[in-house]
């Protein structure tokens, strides 16, 4: 009777698929936040000073770091 083994294999495969789905959603979101952080920094430095620019830049930067780290765990 291989039903128990089959259900374990199915569960492991399901978790792998879910992990890939998470990566596909989370990793690009981190990249978008990095681009946003860089754009805010450039805008503040080269175009016009932004109110609370340090907070905005660092919040998007650390958010990007967090999402990318979570995507590979």
N, CA, C, O and CB atoms as a CASP TS submission, in Angstrom:
PFRMAT TS
TARGET T0000
AUTHOR 0000-0000-0000
METHOD Language model
MODEL 1
PARENT N/A
ATOM      1  N   UNK     1       0.845  -1.171   0.000  1.00  0.00           N
ATOM      2  CA  UNK     1       0.000   0.000   0.000  1.00  0.00           C
ATOM      3  C   UNK     1       0.891   1.235   0.000  1.00  0.00           C
ATOM      4  O   UNK     1       1.534   1.525   1.009  1.00  0.00           O
ATOM      5  CB  UNK     1      -0.962  -0.003   1.216  1.00  0.00           C
ATOM      6  N   UNK     2       0.945   1.966  -1.104  1.00  0.00           N
ATOM      7  CA  UNK     2       1.806   3.124  -1.242  1.00  0.00           C
ATOM      8  C   UNK     2       1.079   4.435  -1.051  1.00  0.00           C
ATOM      9  O   UNK     2       1.606   5.494  -1.391  1.00  0.00           O
ATOM     10  CB  UNK     2       2.456   3.111  -2.572  1.00  0.00           C
ATOM     11  N   UNK     3      -0.136   4.377  -0.507  1.00  0.00           N
ATOM     12  CA  UNK     3      -0.928   5.616  -0.386  1.00  0.00           C
ATOM     13  C   UNK     3      -0.277   6.621   0.554  1.00  0.00           C
ATOM     14  O   UNK     3      -0.294   7.819   0.271  1.00  0.00           O
ATOM     15  CB  UNK     3      -2.338   5.297   0.108  1.00  0.00           C
ATOM     16  N   UNK     4       0.297   6.166   1.665  1.00  0.00           N
ATOM     17  CA  UNK     4       0.943   7.079   2.610  1.00  0.00           C
ATOM     18  C   UNK     4       2.143   7.758   1.976  1.00  0.00           C
ATOM     19  O   UNK     4       2.345   8.962   2.133  1.00  0.00           O
ATOM     20  CB  UNK     4       1.372   6.331   3.872  1.00  0.00           C
ATOM     21  N   UNK     5       2.943   6.969   1.254  1.00  0.00           N
ATOM     22  CA  UNK     5       4.116   7.526   0.580  1.00  0.00           C
ATOM     23  C   UNK     5       3.689   8.496  -0.507  1.00  0.00           C
ATOM     24  O   UNK     5       4.316   9.542  -0.678  1.00  0.00           O
ATOM     25  CB  UNK     5       4.984   6.407  -0.018  1.00  0.00           C
ATOM     26  N   UNK     6       2.650   8.175  -1.233  1.00  0.00           N
ATOM     27  CA  UNK     6       2.151   9.056  -2.296  1.00  0.00           C
ATOM     28  C   UNK     6       1.685  10.394  -1.735  1.00  0.00           C
ATOM     29  O   UNK     6       1.933  11.441  -2.334  1.00  0.00           O
ATOM     30  CB  UNK     6       1.004   8.381  -3.053  1.00  0.00           C
ATOM     31  N   UNK     7       1.012  10.365  -0.590  1.00  0.00           N
ATOM     32  CA  UNK     7       0.528  11.621  -0.027  1.00  0.00           C
ATOM     33  C   UNK     7       1.690  12.476   0.482  1.00  0.00           C
ATOM     34  O   UNK     7       1.621  13.704   0.426  1.00  0.00           O
ATOM     35  CB  UNK     7      -0.467  11.348   1.109  1.00  0.00           C
ATOM     36  N   UNK     8       2.749  11.844   0.975  1.00  0.00           N
ATOM     37  CA  UNK     8       3.933  12.592   1.406  1.00  0.00           C
ATOM     38  C   UNK     8       4.614  13.230   0.196  1.00  0.00           C
ATOM     39  O   UNK     8       4.998  14.398   0.245  1.00  0.00           O
ATOM     40  CB  UNK     8       4.924  11.667   2.162  1.00  0.00           C
ATOM     41  N   UNK     9       4.763  12.478  -0.876  1.00  0.00           N
ATOM     42  CA  UNK     9       5.377  13.012  -2.098  1.00  0.00           C
ATOM     43  C   UNK     9       4.537  14.162  -2.641  1.00  0.00           C
ATOM     44  O   UNK     9       5.085  15.188  -3.044  1.00  0.00           O
ATOM     45  CB  UNK     9       5.531  11.900  -3.172  1.00  0.00           C
ATOM     46  N   UNK    10       3.228  14.006  -2.657  1.00  0.00           N
ATOM     47  CA  UNK    10       2.340  15.077  -3.117  1.00  0.00           C
ATOM     48  C   UNK    10       2.515  16.321  -2.256  1.00  0.00           C
ATOM     49  O   UNK    10       2.596  17.432  -2.781  1.00  0.00           O
ATOM     50  CB  UNK    10       0.870  14.614  -3.092  1.00  0.00           C
ATOM     51  N   UNK    11       2.574  16.147  -0.938  1.00  0.00           N
ATOM     52  CA  UNK    11       2.729  17.290  -0.021  1.00  0.00           C
ATOM     53  C   UNK    11       4.035  18.017  -0.271  1.00  0.00           C
ATOM     54  O   UNK    11       4.056  19.248  -0.301  1.00  0.00           O
ATOM     55  CB  UNK    11       2.665  16.826   1.440  1.00  0.00           C
ATOM     56  N   UNK    12       5.132  17.282  -0.454  1.00  0.00           N
ATOM     57  CA  UNK    12       6.433  17.896  -0.720  1.00  0.00           C
ATOM     58  C   UNK    12       6.394  18.643  -2.044  1.00  0.00           C
ATOM     59  O   UNK    12       6.889  19.766  -2.136  1.00  0.00           O
ATOM     60  CB  UNK    12       7.552  16.832  -0.737  1.00  0.00           C
ATOM     61  N   UNK    13       5.810  18.030  -3.072  1.00  0.00           N
ATOM     62  CA  UNK    13       5.700  18.697  -4.371  1.00  0.00           C
ATOM     63  C   UNK    13       4.842  19.956  -4.279  1.00  0.00           C
ATOM     64  O   UNK    13       5.168  20.978  -4.883  1.00  0.00           O
ATOM     65  CB  UNK    13       5.111  17.739  -5.412  1.00  0.00           C
ATOM     66  N   UNK    14       3.755  19.883  -3.530  1.00  0.00           N
ATOM     67  CA  UNK    14       2.880  21.044  -3.357  1.00  0.00           C
ATOM     68  C   UNK    14       3.643  22.186  -2.691  1.00  0.00           C
ATOM     69  O   UNK    14       3.523  23.337  -3.111  1.00  0.00           O
ATOM     70  CB  UNK    14       1.635  20.669  -2.521  1.00  0.00           C
ATOM     71  N   UNK    15       4.427  21.878  -1.658  1.00  0.00           N
ATOM     72  CA  UNK    15       5.201  22.911  -0.968  1.00  0.00           C
ATOM     73  C   UNK    15       6.232  23.540  -1.895  1.00  0.00           C
ATOM     74  O   UNK    15       6.463  24.747  -1.829  1.00  0.00           O
ATOM     75  CB  UNK    15       5.895  22.324   0.262  1.00  0.00           C
ATOM     76  N   UNK    16       6.850  22.745  -2.751  1.00  0.00           N
ATOM     77  CA  UNK    16       7.825  23.286  -3.700  1.00  0.00           C
ATOM     78  C   UNK    16       7.156  24.232  -4.694  1.00  0.00           C
ATOM     79  O   UNK    16       7.711  25.279  -5.028  1.00  0.00           O
ATOM     80  CB  UNK    16       8.532  22.148  -4.451  1.00  0.00           C
ATOM     81  N   UNK    17       5.970  23.866  -5.164  1.00  0.00           N
ATOM     82  CA  UNK    17       5.234  24.726  -6.087  1.00  0.00           C
ATOM     83  C   UNK    17       4.860  26.031  -5.382  1.00  0.00           C
ATOM     84  O   UNK    17       4.988  27.109  -5.964  1.00  0.00           O
ATOM     85  CB  UNK    17       3.962  24.005  -6.620  1.00  0.00           C
ATOM     86  N   UNK    18       4.404  25.939  -4.144  1.00  0.00           N
ATOM     87  CA  UNK    18       4.037  27.133  -3.395  1.00  0.00           C
ATOM     88  C   UNK    18       5.250  28.027  -3.175  1.00  0.00           C
ATOM     89  O   UNK    18       5.140  29.250  -3.254  1.00  0.00           O
ATOM     90  CB  UNK    18       3.410  26.751  -2.053  1.00  0.00           C
ATOM     91  N   UNK    19       6.412  27.427  -2.898  1.00  0.00           N
ATOM     92  CA  UNK    19       7.628  28.209  -2.694  1.00  0.00           C
ATOM     93  C   UNK    19       8.005  28.946  -3.983  1.00  0.00           C
ATOM     94  O   UNK    19       8.437  30.097  -3.937  1.00  0.00           O
ATOM     95  CB  UNK    19       8.791  27.298  -2.230  1.00  0.00           C
ATOM     96  N   UNK    20       7.844  28.288  -5.120  1.00  0.00           N
ATOM     97  CA  UNK    20       8.144  28.942  -6.398  1.00  0.00           C
ATOM     98  C   UNK    20       7.176  30.084  -6.672  1.00  0.00           C
ATOM     99  O   UNK    20       7.574  31.128  -7.189  1.00  0.00           O
ATOM    100  CB  UNK    20       8.091  27.928  -7.544  1.00  0.00           C
ATOM    101  N   UNK    21       5.907  29.890  -6.329  1.00  0.00           N
ATOM    102  CA  UNK    21       4.922  30.961  -6.506  1.00  0.00           C
ATOM    103  C   UNK    21       5.306  32.164  -5.657  1.00  0.00           C
ATOM    104  O   UNK    21       5.239  33.303  -6.117  1.00  0.00           O
ATOM    105  CB  UNK    21       3.500  30.470  -6.137  1.00  0.00           C
ATOM    106  N   UNK    22       5.710  31.906  -4.406  1.00  0.00           N
ATOM    107  CA  UNK    22       6.127  32.990  -3.526  1.00  0.00           C
ATOM    108  C   UNK    22       7.324  33.723  -4.124  1.00  0.00           C
ATOM    109  O   UNK    22       7.359  34.954  -4.121  1.00  0.00           O
ATOM    110  CB  UNK    22       6.470  32.450  -2.124  1.00  0.00           C
ATOM    111  N   UNK    23       8.297  32.985  -4.633  1.00  0.00           N
ATOM    112  CA  UNK    23       9.482  33.598  -5.226  1.00  0.00           C
ATOM    113  C   UNK    23       9.089  34.470  -6.407  1.00  0.00           C
ATOM    114  O   UNK    23       9.584  35.587  -6.555  1.00  0.00           O
ATOM    115  CB  UNK    23      10.489  32.524  -5.666  1.00  0.00           C
ATOM    116  N   UNK    24       8.202  33.960  -7.244  1.00  0.00           N
ATOM    117  CA  UNK    24       7.791  34.689  -8.446  1.00  0.00           C
ATOM    118  C   UNK    24       7.092  35.993  -8.076  1.00  0.00           C
ATOM    119  O   UNK    24       7.175  36.965  -8.827  1.00  0.00           O
ATOM    120  CB  UNK    24       6.865  33.819  -9.313  1.00  0.00           C
ATOM    121  N   UNK    25       6.413  36.035  -6.950  1.00  0.00           N
ATOM    122  CA  UNK    25       5.732  37.258  -6.528  1.00  0.00           C
ATOM    123  C   UNK    25       6.623  38.176  -5.690  1.00  0.00           C
ATOM    124  O   UNK    25       6.618  39.392  -5.882  1.00  0.00           O
ATOM    125  CB  UNK    25       4.493  36.904  -5.742  1.00  0.00           C
ATOM    126  N   UNK    26       7.380  37.601  -4.770  1.00  0.00           N
ATOM    127  CA  UNK    26       8.120  38.402  -3.797  1.00  0.00           C
ATOM    128  C   UNK    26       9.399  38.993  -4.382  1.00  0.00           C
ATOM    129  O   UNK    26       9.684  40.169  -4.158  1.00  0.00           O
ATOM    130  CB  UNK    26       8.456  37.560  -2.585  1.00  0.00           C
ATOM    131  N   UNK    27      10.169  38.212  -5.118  1.00  0.00           N
ATOM    132  CA  UNK    27      11.444  38.701  -5.643  1.00  0.00           C
ATOM    133  C   UNK    27      11.272  39.921  -6.552  1.00  0.00           C
ATOM    134  O   UNK    27      11.976  40.913  -6.362  1.00  0.00           O
ATOM    135  CB  UNK    27      12.146  37.592  -6.406  1.00  0.00           C
ATOM    136  N   UNK    28      10.368  39.885  -7.528  1.00  0.00           N
ATOM    137  CA  UNK    28      10.182  41.081  -8.369  1.00  0.00           C
ATOM    138  C   UNK    28       9.687  42.292  -7.570  1.00  0.00           C
ATOM    139  O   UNK    28      10.027  43.430  -7.891  1.00  0.00           O
ATOM    140  CB  UNK    28       9.194  40.778  -9.493  1.00  0.00           C
ATOM    141  N   UNK    29       8.893  42.046  -6.542  1.00  0.00           N
ATOM    142  CA  UNK    29       8.444  43.162  -5.705  1.00  0.00           C
ATOM    143  C   UNK    29       9.630  43.834  -5.023  1.00  0.00           C
ATOM    144  O   UNK    29       9.663  45.057  -4.883  1.00  0.00           O
ATOM    145  CB  UNK    29       7.434  42.675  -4.650  1.00  0.00           C
ATOM    146  N   UNK    30      10.600  43.032  -4.602  1.00  0.00           N
ATOM    147  CA  UNK    30      11.819  43.591  -4.032  1.00  0.00           C
ATOM    148  C   UNK    30      12.588  44.406  -5.052  1.00  0.00           C
ATOM    149  O   UNK    30      13.127  45.464  -4.727  1.00  0.00           O
ATOM    150  CB  UNK    30      12.699  42.488  -3.486  1.00  0.00           C
ATOM    151  N   UNK    31      12.642  43.922  -6.276  1.00  0.00           N
ATOM    152  CA  UNK    31      13.319  44.657  -7.344  1.00  0.00           C
ATOM    153  C   UNK    31      12.639  45.985  -7.639  1.00  0.00           C
ATOM    154  O   UNK    31      13.299  46.995  -7.885  1.00  0.00           O
ATOM    155  CB  UNK    31      13.371  43.817  -8.607  1.00  0.00           C
ATOM    156  N   UNK    32      11.319  45.970  -7.609  1.00  0.00           N
ATOM    157  CA  UNK    32      10.572  47.204  -7.845  1.00  0.00           C
ATOM    158  C   UNK    32      10.847  48.210  -6.723  1.00  0.00           C
ATOM    159  O   UNK    32      10.991  49.406  -6.975  1.00  0.00           O
ATOM    160  CB  UNK    32       9.054  46.910  -7.950  1.00  0.00           C
ATOM    161  N   UNK    33      10.918  47.715  -5.488  1.00  0.00           N
ATOM    162  CA  UNK    33      11.229  48.626  -4.384  1.00  0.00           C
ATOM    163  C   UNK    33      12.651  49.187  -4.500  1.00  0.00           C
ATOM    164  O   UNK    33      12.884  50.353  -4.184  1.00  0.00           O
ATOM    165  CB  UNK    33      11.058  47.904  -3.041  1.00  0.00           C
ATOM    166  N   UNK    34      13.599  48.360  -4.952  1.00  0.00           N
ATOM    167  CA  UNK    34      14.957  48.868  -5.177  1.00  0.00           C
ATOM    168  C   UNK    34      14.953  49.977  -6.219  1.00  0.00           C
ATOM    169  O   UNK    34      15.586  51.017  -6.032  1.00  0.00           O
ATOM    170  CB  UNK    34      15.894  47.731  -5.620  1.00  0.00           C
ATOM    171  N   UNK    35      14.247  49.756  -7.303  1.00  0.00           N
ATOM    172  CA  UNK    35      14.167  50.779  -8.353  1.00  0.00           C
ATOM    173  C   UNK    35      13.500  52.045  -7.816  1.00  0.00           C
ATOM    174  O   UNK    35      13.911  53.158  -8.144  1.00  0.00           O
ATOM    175  CB  UNK    35      13.387  50.242  -9.579  1.00  0.00           C
ATOM    176  N   UNK    36      12.475  51.869  -6.996  1.00  0.00           N
ATOM    177  CA  UNK    36      11.806  53.025  -6.391  1.00  0.00           C
ATOM    178  C   UNK    36      12.762  53.775  -5.474  1.00  0.00           C
ATOM    179  O   UNK    36      12.811  55.005  -5.489  1.00  0.00           O
ATOM    180  CB  UNK    36      10.556  52.581  -5.606  1.00  0.00           C
ATOM    181  N   UNK    37      13.518  53.035  -4.682  1.00  0.00           N
ATOM    182  CA  UNK    37      14.501  53.655  -3.794  1.00  0.00           C
ATOM    183  C   UNK    37      15.523  54.461  -4.589  1.00  0.00           C
ATOM    184  O   UNK    37      15.821  55.604  -4.242  1.00  0.00           O
ATOM    185  CB  UNK    37      15.212  52.587  -2.952  1.00  0.00           C
ATOM    186  N   UNK    38      16.051  53.880  -5.638  1.00  0.00           N
ATOM    187  CA  UNK    38      17.031  54.576  -6.481  1.00  0.00           C
ATOM    188  C   UNK    38      16.416  55.801  -7.159  1.00  0.00           C
ATOM    189  O   UNK    38      17.059  56.846  -7.259  1.00  0.00           O
ATOM    190  CB  UNK    38      17.594  53.619  -7.542  1.00  0.00           C
ATOM    191  N   UNK    39      15.185  55.674  -7.618  1.00  0.00           N
ATOM    192  CA  UNK    39      14.525  56.797  -8.283  1.00  0.00           C
ATOM    193  C   UNK    39      14.291  57.945  -7.302  1.00  0.00           C
ATOM    194  O   UNK    39      14.493  59.109  -7.648  1.00  0.00           O
ATOM    195  CB  UNK    39      13.191  56.345  -8.903  1.00  0.00           C
ATOM    196  N   UNK    40      13.867  57.620  -6.081  1.00  0.00           N
ATOM    197  CA  UNK    40      13.667  58.653  -5.075  1.00  0.00           C
ATOM    198  C   UNK    40      14.980  59.353  -4.725  1.00  0.00           C
ATOM    199  O   UNK    40      15.028  60.572  -4.561  1.00  0.00           O
ATOM    200  CB  UNK    40      13.043  58.052  -3.822  1.00  0.00           C
ATOM    201  N   UNK    41      16.029  58.564  -4.614  1.00  0.00           N
ATOM    202  CA  UNK    41      17.347  59.126  -4.313  1.00  0.00           C
ATOM    203  C   UNK    41      17.806  60.062  -5.427  1.00  0.00           C
ATOM    204  O   UNK    41      18.273  61.169  -5.160  1.00  0.00           O
ATOM    205  CB  UNK    41      18.376  58.004  -4.109  1.00  0.00           C
ATOM    206  N   UNK    42      17.672  59.622  -6.661  1.00  0.00           N
ATOM    207  CA  UNK    42      18.080  60.449  -7.803  1.00  0.00           C
ATOM    208  C   UNK    42      17.227  61.712  -7.902  1.00  0.00           C
ATOM    209  O   UNK    42      17.747  62.799  -8.151  1.00  0.00           O
ATOM    210  CB  UNK    42      17.981  59.646  -9.109  1.00  0.00           C
ATOM    211  N   UNK    43      15.935  61.567  -7.711  1.00  0.00           N
ATOM    212  CA  UNK    43      15.041  62.710  -7.763  1.00  0.00           C
ATOM    213  C   UNK    43      15.430  63.747  -6.707  1.00  0.00           C
ATOM    214  O   UNK    43      15.483  64.947  -6.978  1.00  0.00           O
ATOM    215  CB  UNK    43      13.589  62.260  -7.564  1.00  0.00           C
ATOM    216  N   UNK    44      15.699  63.253  -5.499  1.00  0.00           N
ATOM    217  CA  UNK    44      16.063  64.146  -4.411  1.00  0.00           C
ATOM    218  C   UNK    44      17.408  64.838  -4.665  1.00  0.00           C
ATOM    219  O   UNK    44      17.565  66.023  -4.371  1.00  0.00           O
ATOM    220  CB  UNK    44      16.113  63.373  -3.102  1.00  0.00           C
ATOM    221  N   UNK    45      18.364  64.102  -5.204  1.00  0.00           N
ATOM    222  CA  UNK    45      19.706  64.654  -5.389  1.00  0.00           C
ATOM    223  C   UNK    45      19.831  65.549  -6.625  1.00  0.00           C
ATOM    224  O   UNK    45      20.520  66.568  -6.588  1.00  0.00           O
ATOM    225  CB  UNK    45      20.701  63.531  -5.486  1.00  0.00           C
ATOM    226  N   UNK    46      19.173  65.172  -7.705  1.00  0.00           N
ATOM    227  CA  UNK    46      19.435  65.833  -8.986  1.00  0.00           C
ATOM    228  C   UNK    46      18.291  66.675  -9.543  1.00  0.00           C
ATOM    229  O   UNK    46      18.507  67.477 -10.452  1.00  0.00           O
ATOM    230  CB  UNK    46      19.788  64.814  -9.981  1.00  0.00           C
ATOM    231  N   UNK    47      17.081  66.508  -9.015  1.00  0.00           N
ATOM    232  CA  UNK    47      15.946  67.238  -9.579  1.00  0.00           C
ATOM    233  C   UNK    47      15.416  68.255  -8.578  1.00  0.00           C
ATOM    234  O   UNK    47      15.520  69.462  -8.797  1.00  0.00           O
ATOM    235  CB  UNK    47      14.828  66.266  -9.993  1.00  0.00           C
ATOM    236  N   UNK    48      14.859  67.776  -7.503  1.00  0.00           N
ATOM    237  CA  UNK    48      14.300  68.671  -6.493  1.00  0.00           C
ATOM    238  C   UNK    48      14.351  67.986  -5.134  1.00  0.00           C
ATOM    239  O   UNK    48      14.064  66.793  -5.036  1.00  0.00           O
ATOM    240  CB  UNK    48      12.845  69.078  -6.850  1.00  0.00           C
ATOM    241  N   UNK    49      14.702  68.707  -4.105  1.00  0.00           N
ATOM    242  CA  UNK    49      14.714  68.097  -2.774  1.00  0.00           C
ATOM    243  C   UNK    49      13.313  67.606  -2.382  1.00  0.00           C
ATOM    244  O   UNK    49      12.319  68.306  -2.574  1.00  0.00           O
ATOM    245  CB  UNK    49      15.237  69.106  -1.728  1.00  0.00           C
ATOM    246  N   UNK    50      13.261  66.411  -1.840  1.00  0.00           N
ATOM    247  CA  UNK    50      11.991  65.828  -1.409  1.00  0.00           C
ATOM    248  C   UNK    50      11.855  65.938   0.103  1.00  0.00           C
ATOM    249  O   UNK    50      12.832  65.780   0.835  1.00  0.00           O
ATOM    250  CB  UNK    50      11.884  64.353  -1.853  1.00  0.00           C
ATOM    251  N   UNK    51      10.651  66.208   0.559  1.00  0.00           N
ATOM    252  CA  UNK    51      10.374  66.198   1.989  1.00  0.00           C
ATOM    253  C   UNK    51      10.499  64.767   2.502  1.00  0.00           C
ATOM    254  O   UNK    51       9.937  63.842   1.916  1.00  0.00           O
ATOM    255  CB  UNK    51       8.961  66.779   2.293  1.00  0.00           C
ATOM    256  N   UNK    52      11.221  64.591   3.576  1.00  0.00           N
ATOM    257  CA  UNK    52      11.417  63.273   4.203  1.00  0.00           C
ATOM    258  C   UNK    52      12.119  62.286   3.272  1.00  0.00           C
ATOM    259  O   UNK    52      11.842  61.088   3.323  1.00  0.00           O
ATOM    260  CB  UNK    52      10.074  62.696   4.635  1.00  0.00           C
ATOM    261  N   UNK    53      13.014  62.770   2.434  1.00  0.00           N
ATOM    262  CA  UNK    53      13.651  61.896   1.447  1.00  0.00           C
ATOM    263  C   UNK    53      14.442  60.761   2.098  1.00  0.00           C
ATOM    264  O   UNK    53      14.431  59.639   1.592  1.00  0.00           O
ATOM    265  CB  UNK    53      14.570  62.711   0.555  1.00  0.00           C
ATOM    266  N   UNK    54      15.124  61.031   3.203  1.00  0.00           N
ATOM    267  CA  UNK    54      15.912  59.969   3.845  1.00  0.00           C
ATOM    268  C   UNK    54      15.015  58.833   4.319  1.00  0.00           C
ATOM    269  O   UNK    54      15.352  57.660   4.162  1.00  0.00           O
ATOM    270  CB  UNK    54      16.714  60.533   5.030  1.00  0.00           C
ATOM    271  N   UNK    55      13.888  59.183   4.890  1.00  0.00           N
ATOM    272  CA  UNK    55      12.962  58.153   5.371  1.00  0.00           C
ATOM    273  C   UNK    55      12.390  57.369   4.190  1.00  0.00           C
ATOM    274  O   UNK    55      12.317  56.141   4.239  1.00  0.00           O
ATOM    275  CB  UNK    55      11.818  58.790   6.204  1.00  0.00           C
ATOM    276  N   UNK    56      11.989  58.064   3.142  1.00  0.00           N
ATOM    277  CA  UNK    56      11.419  57.398   1.967  1.00  0.00           C
ATOM    278  C   UNK    56      12.430  56.468   1.305  1.00  0.00           C
ATOM    279  O   UNK    56      12.108  55.330   0.965  1.00  0.00           O
ATOM    280  CB  UNK    56      10.928  58.435   0.955  1.00  0.00           C
ATOM    281  N   UNK    57      13.650  56.958   1.126  1.00  0.00           N
ATOM    282  CA  UNK    57      14.682  56.152   0.465  1.00  0.00           C
ATOM    283  C   UNK    57      15.014  54.930   1.310  1.00  0.00           C
ATOM    284  O   UNK    57      15.063  53.814   0.794  1.00  0.00           O
ATOM    285  CB  UNK    57      15.956  56.992   0.211  1.00  0.00           C
ATOM    286  N   UNK    58      15.241  55.130   2.597  1.00  0.00           N
ATOM    287  CA  UNK    58      15.636  54.003   3.438  1.00  0.00           C
ATOM    288  C   UNK    58      14.494  53.006   3.642  1.00  0.00           C
ATOM    289  O   UNK    58      14.738  51.803   3.729  1.00  0.00           O
ATOM    290  CB  UNK    58      16.122  54.507   4.785  1.00  0.00           C
ATOM    291  N   UNK    59      13.260  53.488   3.719  1.00  0.00           N
ATOM    292  CA  UNK    59      12.124  52.568   3.876  1.00  0.00           C
ATOM    293  C   UNK    59      11.980  51.672   2.649  1.00  0.00           C
ATOM    294  O   UNK    59      11.761  50.467   2.779  1.00  0.00           O
ATOM    295  CB  UNK    59      10.817  53.355   4.113  1.00  0.00           C
ATOM    296  N   UNK    60      12.103  52.256   1.463  1.00  0.00           N
ATOM    297  CA  UNK    60      11.994  51.438   0.252  1.00  0.00           C
ATOM    298  C   UNK    60      13.206  50.525   0.086  1.00  0.00           C
ATOM    299  O   UNK    60      13.074  49.396  -0.387  1.00  0.00           O
ATOM    300  CB  UNK    60      11.841  52.332  -0.983  1.00  0.00           C
ATOM    301  N   UNK    61      14.383  51.009   0.472  1.00  0.00           N
ATOM    302  CA  UNK    61      15.606  50.199   0.377  1.00  0.00           C
ATOM    303  C   UNK    61      15.521  48.977   1.298  1.00  0.00           C
ATOM    304  O   UNK    61      15.756  47.849   0.865  1.00  0.00           O
ATOM    305  CB  UNK    61      16.849  51.052   0.736  1.00  0.00           C
ATOM    306  N   UNK    62      15.185  49.210   2.560  1.00  0.00           N
ATOM    307  CA  UNK    62      15.100  48.085   3.497  1.00  0.00           C
ATOM    308  C   UNK    62      13.928  47.164   3.174  1.00  0.00           C
ATOM    309  O   UNK    62      14.018  45.953   3.379  1.00  0.00           O
ATOM    310  CB  UNK    62      14.972  48.600   4.925  1.00  0.00           C
ATOM    311  N   UNK    63      12.847  47.717   2.679  1.00  0.00           N
ATOM    312  CA  UNK    63      11.744  46.867   2.225  1.00  0.00           C
ATOM    313  C   UNK    63      12.176  45.958   1.088  1.00  0.00           C
ATOM    314  O   UNK    63      11.800  44.787   1.042  1.00  0.00           O
ATOM    315  CB  UNK    63      10.561  47.722   1.784  1.00  0.00           C
ATOM    316  N   UNK    64      12.967  46.501   0.170  1.00  0.00           N
ATOM    317  CA  UNK    64      13.482  45.694  -0.943  1.00  0.00           C
ATOM    318  C   UNK    64      14.385  44.584  -0.429  1.00  0.00           C
ATOM    319  O   UNK    64      14.278  43.437  -0.862  1.00  0.00           O
ATOM    320  CB  UNK    64      14.249  46.575  -1.946  1.00  0.00           C
ATOM    321  N   UNK    65      15.270  44.926   0.493  1.00  0.00           N
ATOM    322  CA  UNK    65      16.173  43.916   1.075  1.00  0.00           C
ATOM    323  C   UNK    65      15.365  42.796   1.726  1.00  0.00           C
ATOM    324  O   UNK    65      15.664  41.616   1.542  1.00  0.00           O
ATOM    325  CB  UNK    65      17.125  44.565   2.119  1.00  0.00           C
ATOM    326  N   UNK    66      14.349  43.173   2.480  1.00  0.00           N
ATOM    327  CA  UNK    66      13.527  42.183   3.170  1.00  0.00           C
ATOM    328  C   UNK    66      12.816  41.259   2.181  1.00  0.00           C
ATOM    329  O   UNK    66      12.830  40.040   2.353  1.00  0.00           O
ATOM    330  CB  UNK    66      12.504  42.880   4.064  1.00  0.00           C
ATOM    331  N   UNK    67      12.203  41.825   1.160  1.00  0.00           N
ATOM    332  CA  UNK    67      11.463  40.999   0.200  1.00  0.00           C
ATOM    333  C   UNK    67      12.391  40.048  -0.555  1.00  0.00           C
ATOM    334  O   UNK    67      12.045  38.887  -0.774  1.00  0.00           O
ATOM    335  CB  UNK    67      10.709  41.890  -0.793  1.00  0.00           C
ATOM    336  N   UNK    68      13.543  40.525  -0.946  1.00  0.00           N
ATOM    337  CA  UNK    68      14.479  39.651  -1.673  1.00  0.00           C
ATOM    338  C   UNK    68      14.979  38.544  -0.749  1.00  0.00           C
ATOM    339  O   UNK    68      15.088  37.392  -1.169  1.00  0.00           O
ATOM    340  CB  UNK    68      15.681  40.469  -2.236  1.00  0.00           C
ATOM    341  N   UNK    69      15.282  38.878   0.499  1.00  0.00           N
ATOM    342  CA  UNK    69      15.715  37.851   1.447  1.00  0.00           C
ATOM    343  C   UNK    69      14.608  36.818   1.682  1.00  0.00           C
ATOM    344  O   UNK    69      14.880  35.618   1.726  1.00  0.00           O
ATOM    345  CB  UNK    69      16.129  38.496   2.781  1.00  0.00           C
ATOM    346  N   UNK    70      13.380  37.274   1.830  1.00  0.00           N
ATOM    347  CA  UNK    70      12.267  36.347   2.049  1.00  0.00           C
ATOM    348  C   UNK    70      12.004  35.463   0.841  1.00  0.00           C
ATOM    349  O   UNK    70      11.516  34.343   0.985  1.00  0.00           O
ATOM    350  CB  UNK    70      11.011  37.115   2.395  1.00  0.00           C
ATOM    351  N   UNK    71      12.324  35.957  -0.345  1.00  0.00           N
ATOM    352  CA  UNK    71      12.034  35.180  -1.552  1.00  0.00           C
ATOM    353  C   UNK    71      12.947  33.970  -1.694  1.00  0.00           C
ATOM    354  O   UNK    71      12.618  33.042  -2.432  1.00  0.00           O
ATOM    355  CB  UNK    71      12.160  36.058  -2.779  1.00  0.00           C
ATOM    356  N   UNK    72      14.077  33.956  -1.013  1.00  0.00           N
ATOM    357  CA  UNK    72      15.010  32.837  -1.169  1.00  0.00           C
ATOM    358  C   UNK    72      15.024  31.921   0.047  1.00  0.00           C
ATOM    359  O   UNK    72      15.783  30.953   0.084  1.00  0.00           O
ATOM    360  CB  UNK    72      16.408  33.359  -1.427  1.00  0.00           C
ATOM    361  N   UNK    73      14.195  32.217   1.042  1.00  0.00           N
ATOM    362  CA  UNK    73      14.150  31.380   2.251  1.00  0.00           C
ATOM    363  C   UNK    73      13.159  30.268   2.049  1.00  0.00           C
ATOM    364  O   UNK    73      12.962  29.445   2.943  1.00  0.00           O
ATOM    365  CB  UNK    73      13.778  32.210   3.503  1.00  0.00           C
TER
END
